[in-house]
Tab-separated table of C-alpha atoms in Angstrom:
chain	number	residue	atom	x	y	z
A	132	GLY	CA	59.145	-134.683	36.813
A	133	ALA	CA	59.410	-132.856	33.499
A	134	VAL	CA	62.813	-134.193	32.353
A	135	VAL	CA	63.861	-133.844	28.579
A	136	SER	CA	66.678	-135.581	27.213
A	137	GLN	CA	68.818	-134.980	24.135
A	138	HIS	CA	70.806	-137.446	22.022
A	139	PRO	CA	73.682	-137.284	21.293
A	140	SER	CA	75.369	-135.012	23.841
A	141	TRP	CA	77.947	-134.020	21.306
A	142	VAL	CA	78.756	-135.010	17.741
A	143	ILE	CA	81.794	-134.232	15.621
A	144	CYS	CA	81.093	-134.792	11.777
A	145	LYS	CA	82.667	-133.829	8.231
A	146	SER	CA	81.478	-131.085	6.159
A	147	GLY	CA	78.704	-132.218	3.922
A	148	THR	CA	77.372	-135.065	5.985
A	149	SER	CA	73.857	-134.854	7.953
A	150	VAL	CA	73.275	-135.034	11.761
A	151	LYS	CA	70.269	-136.151	13.523
A	152	ILE	CA	69.628	-134.826	17.043
A	153	GLU	CA	66.807	-136.373	19.161
A	154	CYS	CA	64.819	-134.612	21.780
A	155	ARG	CA	62.548	-136.562	24.137
A	156	SER	CA	60.327	-135.741	27.004
A	157	LEU	CA	60.829	-138.619	29.476
A	158	ASP	CA	57.842	-138.409	31.743
A	159	PHE	CA	55.357	-136.251	30.188
A	160	GLN	CA	53.541	-135.741	26.659
A	161	ALA	CA	54.604	-132.601	24.721
A	162	THR	CA	52.499	-131.393	21.717
A	163	THR	CA	54.946	-128.523	21.311
A	164	MET	CA	58.735	-128.598	21.522
A	165	PHE	CA	61.111	-125.851	20.452
A	166	TRP	CA	64.596	-125.957	19.033
A	167	TYR	CA	67.210	-123.252	19.890
A	168	ARG	CA	70.858	-122.644	18.853
A	169	GLN	CA	73.295	-120.837	21.046
A	170	PHE	CA	76.720	-119.493	20.033
A	171	PRO	CA	79.590	-119.407	22.604
A	172	LYS	CA	78.904	-116.741	25.310
A	173	GLN	CA	75.588	-115.727	23.462
A	174	SER	CA	72.032	-116.264	24.415
A	175	LEU	CA	69.540	-118.721	22.922
A	176	MET	CA	67.938	-117.956	19.525
A	177	LEU	CA	64.794	-119.874	18.762
A	178	MET	CA	64.939	-121.758	15.305
A	179	ALA	CA	61.641	-123.333	15.141
A	180	THR	CA	58.503	-124.500	16.748
A	181	SER	CA	57.820	-128.307	16.593
A	182	ASN	CA	54.205	-129.478	16.664
A	183	GLU	CA	53.315	-133.052	16.865
A	184	GLY	CA	51.625	-134.348	13.746
A	185	SER	CA	52.040	-131.288	11.761
A	186	LYS	CA	54.751	-129.202	10.083
A	187	ALA	CA	57.273	-127.170	12.079
A	188	THR	CA	56.957	-123.382	12.233
A	189	TYR	CA	60.476	-121.758	11.401
A	190	GLU	CA	61.738	-118.432	12.696
A	191	GLN	CA	62.737	-115.875	10.006
A	192	GLY	CA	66.022	-116.611	8.467
A	193	VAL	CA	66.150	-120.346	9.429
A	194	GLU	CA	66.374	-122.503	6.216
A	195	LYS	CA	63.695	-125.132	6.620
A	196	ASP	CA	65.429	-127.451	4.087
A	197	LYS	CA	68.606	-127.315	5.897
A	198	PHE	CA	67.094	-127.994	9.477
A	199	LEU	CA	64.642	-130.563	9.050
A	200	ILE	CA	62.321	-131.063	12.027
A	201	ASN	CA	60.050	-134.084	12.647
A	202	HIS	CA	57.722	-134.530	15.673
A	203	ALA	CA	56.510	-137.939	15.154
A	204	SER	CA	54.976	-138.493	18.706
A	205	LEU	CA	54.121	-136.780	21.798
A	206	THR	CA	57.520	-137.606	23.235
A	207	LEU	CA	59.961	-137.190	20.468
A	208	SER	CA	61.248	-134.410	18.261
A	209	THR	CA	64.168	-134.686	15.890
A	210	LEU	CA	66.280	-131.992	14.253
A	211	THR	CA	68.301	-133.013	11.210
A	212	VAL	CA	71.170	-130.699	9.970
A	213	THR	CA	71.504	-131.576	6.448
A	214	SER	CA	74.688	-130.967	4.420
A	215	ALA	CA	76.355	-129.606	7.477
A	216	HIS	CA	79.077	-126.959	7.226
A	217	PRO	CA	81.484	-125.484	9.963
A	218	GLU	CA	79.295	-122.363	10.292
A	219	ASP	CA	76.565	-124.802	11.457
A	220	SER	CA	78.830	-125.794	14.466
A	221	SER	CA	76.842	-124.560	17.553
A	222	PHE	CA	75.150	-125.726	20.740
A	223	TYR	CA	71.595	-127.028	19.938
A	224	ILE	CA	69.048	-127.063	22.682
A	225	CYS	CA	65.414	-128.272	22.691
A	226	SER	CA	62.573	-127.601	25.069
A	227	ALA	CA	59.090	-128.946	25.815
A	228	ARG	CA	56.279	-127.110	27.031
A	229	VAL	CA	54.018	-128.239	29.850
A	230	PRO	CA	50.433	-127.031	30.461
A	231	SER	CA	51.545	-124.760	33.078
A	232	ASP	CA	53.316	-122.774	30.370
A	233	THR	CA	56.786	-123.660	31.726
A	234	GLN	CA	59.301	-125.007	29.216
A	235	TYR	CA	61.841	-127.665	30.296
A	236	PHE	CA	65.041	-127.935	28.452
A	237	GLY	CA	67.115	-130.694	27.194
A	238	PRO	CA	70.900	-130.726	28.304
A	239	GLY	CA	71.761	-129.665	24.676
A	240	THR	CA	74.005	-131.095	21.696
A	241	ARG	CA	77.171	-129.674	20.731
A	242	LEU	CA	77.757	-130.101	17.094
A	243	THR	CA	81.084	-129.620	15.641
A	244	VAL	CA	81.440	-129.696	11.755
A	245	LEU	CA	84.976	-130.080	10.666
B	29	SER	CA	65.264	-107.580	17.422
B	30	GLN	CA	62.742	-108.500	19.960
B	31	GLN	CA	65.610	-109.803	22.267
B	32	GLY	CA	65.323	-108.491	25.820
B	33	GLU	CA	68.237	-106.916	27.467
B	34	GLU	CA	69.786	-107.996	30.751
B	35	ASP	CA	72.062	-106.192	33.080
B	36	PRO	CA	74.487	-106.285	34.196
B	37	GLN	CA	76.334	-108.507	31.556
B	38	ALA	CA	78.586	-109.913	34.216
B	39	LEU	CA	78.679	-109.577	37.927
B	40	SER	CA	81.150	-110.834	40.469
B	41	ILE	CA	80.340	-111.025	44.256
B	42	GLN	CA	81.538	-112.747	47.429
B	43	GLU	CA	79.809	-115.643	49.011
B	44	GLY	CA	77.058	-114.716	51.223
B	45	GLU	CA	76.499	-111.507	49.328
B	46	ASN	CA	73.000	-110.863	47.276
B	47	ALA	CA	73.102	-110.763	43.662
B	48	THR	CA	70.540	-108.724	41.432
B	49	MET	CA	69.920	-109.128	37.802
B	50	ASN	CA	67.646	-106.981	35.670
B	51	CYS	CA	65.742	-107.693	32.505
B	52	SER	CA	63.980	-105.485	30.296
B	53	TYR	CA	61.591	-106.499	27.376
B	54	LYS	CA	59.730	-104.909	24.597
B	55	THR	CA	56.355	-106.381	24.078
B	56	SER	CA	53.322	-107.366	26.237
B	57	ILE	CA	53.860	-110.674	27.978
B	58	ASN	CA	51.879	-113.725	29.088
B	59	ASN	CA	54.547	-114.647	31.581
B	60	LEU	CA	58.206	-114.214	32.143
B	61	GLN	CA	60.573	-117.006	33.062
B	62	TRP	CA	63.988	-117.074	34.575
B	63	TYR	CA	66.579	-119.727	33.690
B	64	ARG	CA	70.194	-120.674	34.877
B	65	GLN	CA	72.667	-122.253	32.713
B	66	ASN	CA	76.140	-123.739	33.786
B	67	SER	CA	78.873	-123.539	31.291
B	68	GLY	CA	78.205	-125.717	28.146
B	69	ARG	CA	75.119	-127.187	29.808
B	70	GLY	CA	71.310	-126.985	29.243
B	71	LEU	CA	69.034	-124.433	30.959
B	72	VAL	CA	67.314	-125.063	34.423
B	73	HIS	CA	63.988	-123.500	35.071
B	74	LEU	CA	63.964	-121.257	38.213
B	75	ILE	CA	60.725	-119.208	38.199
B	76	LEU	CA	57.789	-118.497	36.180
B	77	ILE	CA	55.935	-115.210	36.864
B	78	ARG	CA	52.574	-114.327	35.122
B	79	SER	CA	51.629	-110.819	33.833
B	80	ASN	CA	49.233	-110.375	36.666
B	81	GLU	CA	51.901	-111.169	39.448
B	82	ARG	CA	54.231	-108.642	40.818
B	83	GLU	CA	56.497	-110.889	42.880
B	84	LYS	CA	57.210	-114.479	43.369
B	85	HIS	CA	59.664	-116.441	45.805
B	86	SER	CA	61.408	-119.666	45.523
B	87	GLY	CA	63.832	-120.551	48.132
B	88	ARG	CA	66.717	-117.928	48.067
B	89	LEU	CA	65.274	-116.463	44.808
B	90	ARG	CA	62.834	-113.558	44.504
B	91	VAL	CA	61.588	-112.429	41.384
B	92	THR	CA	59.811	-109.172	40.711
B	93	LEU	CA	57.855	-107.968	37.544
B	94	ASP	CA	56.697	-104.444	36.538
B	95	THR	CA	54.684	-104.747	33.453
B	96	SER	CA	54.403	-100.940	33.105
B	97	LYS	CA	58.163	-100.550	32.861
B	98	LYS	CA	58.509	-103.834	30.882
B	99	SER	CA	61.247	-105.004	33.390
B	100	SER	CA	61.796	-107.820	35.839
B	101	SER	CA	64.416	-108.393	38.374
B	102	LEU	CA	66.038	-111.572	39.766
B	103	LEU	CA	67.413	-111.370	43.460
B	104	ILE	CA	69.538	-114.324	44.696
B	105	THR	CA	70.175	-113.837	48.542
B	106	ALA	CA	72.947	-115.321	50.499
B	107	SER	CA	74.671	-116.389	47.378
B	108	ARG	CA	77.023	-119.595	47.238
B	109	ALA	CA	79.884	-120.437	44.978
B	110	ALA	CA	77.471	-123.093	43.445
B	111	ASP	CA	75.255	-120.194	42.069
B	112	THR	CA	78.000	-119.407	39.690
B	113	ALA	CA	76.353	-119.540	36.253
B	114	SER	CA	74.719	-117.656	33.594
B	115	TYR	CA	71.114	-116.364	34.163
B	116	PHE	CA	68.728	-115.585	31.485
B	117	CYS	CA	65.364	-114.176	31.340
B	118	ALA	CA	62.837	-115.316	28.705
B	119	THR	CA	59.551	-113.746	27.790
B	120	ASP	CA	56.301	-115.529	26.577
B	121	ALA	CA	54.894	-112.735	24.400
B	122	PHE	CA	51.049	-112.112	24.277
B	123	GLY	CA	49.732	-113.860	21.171
B	124	GLY	CA	53.309	-115.216	20.423
B	125	GLY	CA	52.239	-119.005	20.294
B	126	ASN	CA	54.191	-119.708	23.789
B	127	LYS	CA	57.496	-119.053	22.142
B	128	LEU	CA	60.166	-117.563	24.431
B	129	THR	CA	62.547	-114.834	23.690
B	130	PHE	CA	65.540	-114.885	25.755
B	131	GLY	CA	67.435	-111.978	27.203
B	132	THR	CA	71.147	-111.470	26.579
B	133	GLY	CA	72.094	-112.954	30.017
B	134	THR	CA	74.028	-112.168	33.122
B	135	GLN	CA	77.166	-114.150	34.016
B	136	LEU	CA	77.245	-114.326	37.908
B	137	LYS	CA	80.494	-115.390	39.544
B	138	VAL	CA	80.279	-115.982	43.239
B	139	GLU	CA	83.851	-115.958	44.805
B	140	LEU	CA	84.622	-117.832	48.022
């Protein structure tokens, strides 16, 4: 159990376009999901906390207008990178928390902005 | 930065040997979690240890927690080539809203 999926696995887009990444909890409901980004050979940095039915809480330094988060249901959160630029190229990973406090992570989405 | 530190940054051992990774953190915690990441992949949850626990085992994994020193260690016994990966500790800070703060990670390479 506790499987989290992400779609797409990788995406290449042109500068200025928007990209939507989906995060789904497949076999459980998650009231809280988290979005992280990871640069090559570095650790994960939390971007925002996504709460079902309410606005996301963003970490300091993360632009909420650039990284739009929607948590429309108990099994789906989406991250939209708006007007993407090359510096947004990164590995984006979501996680979902279960009642035992463990967080289960998706397989990640590699975004490359040309 | 609240990010935890892990050491060593990289570790190379022979198959069959034990691998020990250490994690230090800065705040009071509810729990500490260890994760494994293969190159370019998502994270796999290994063990969660709560602040009132001192040691936990899962198969070949042994995790210790010393809240007085704000440190934890992950021991992998009888390592295998398939254990080659990056290992991260992550802390769930007390009053932090269940957000995880990740350590810098240890790259483990197990050679045949």
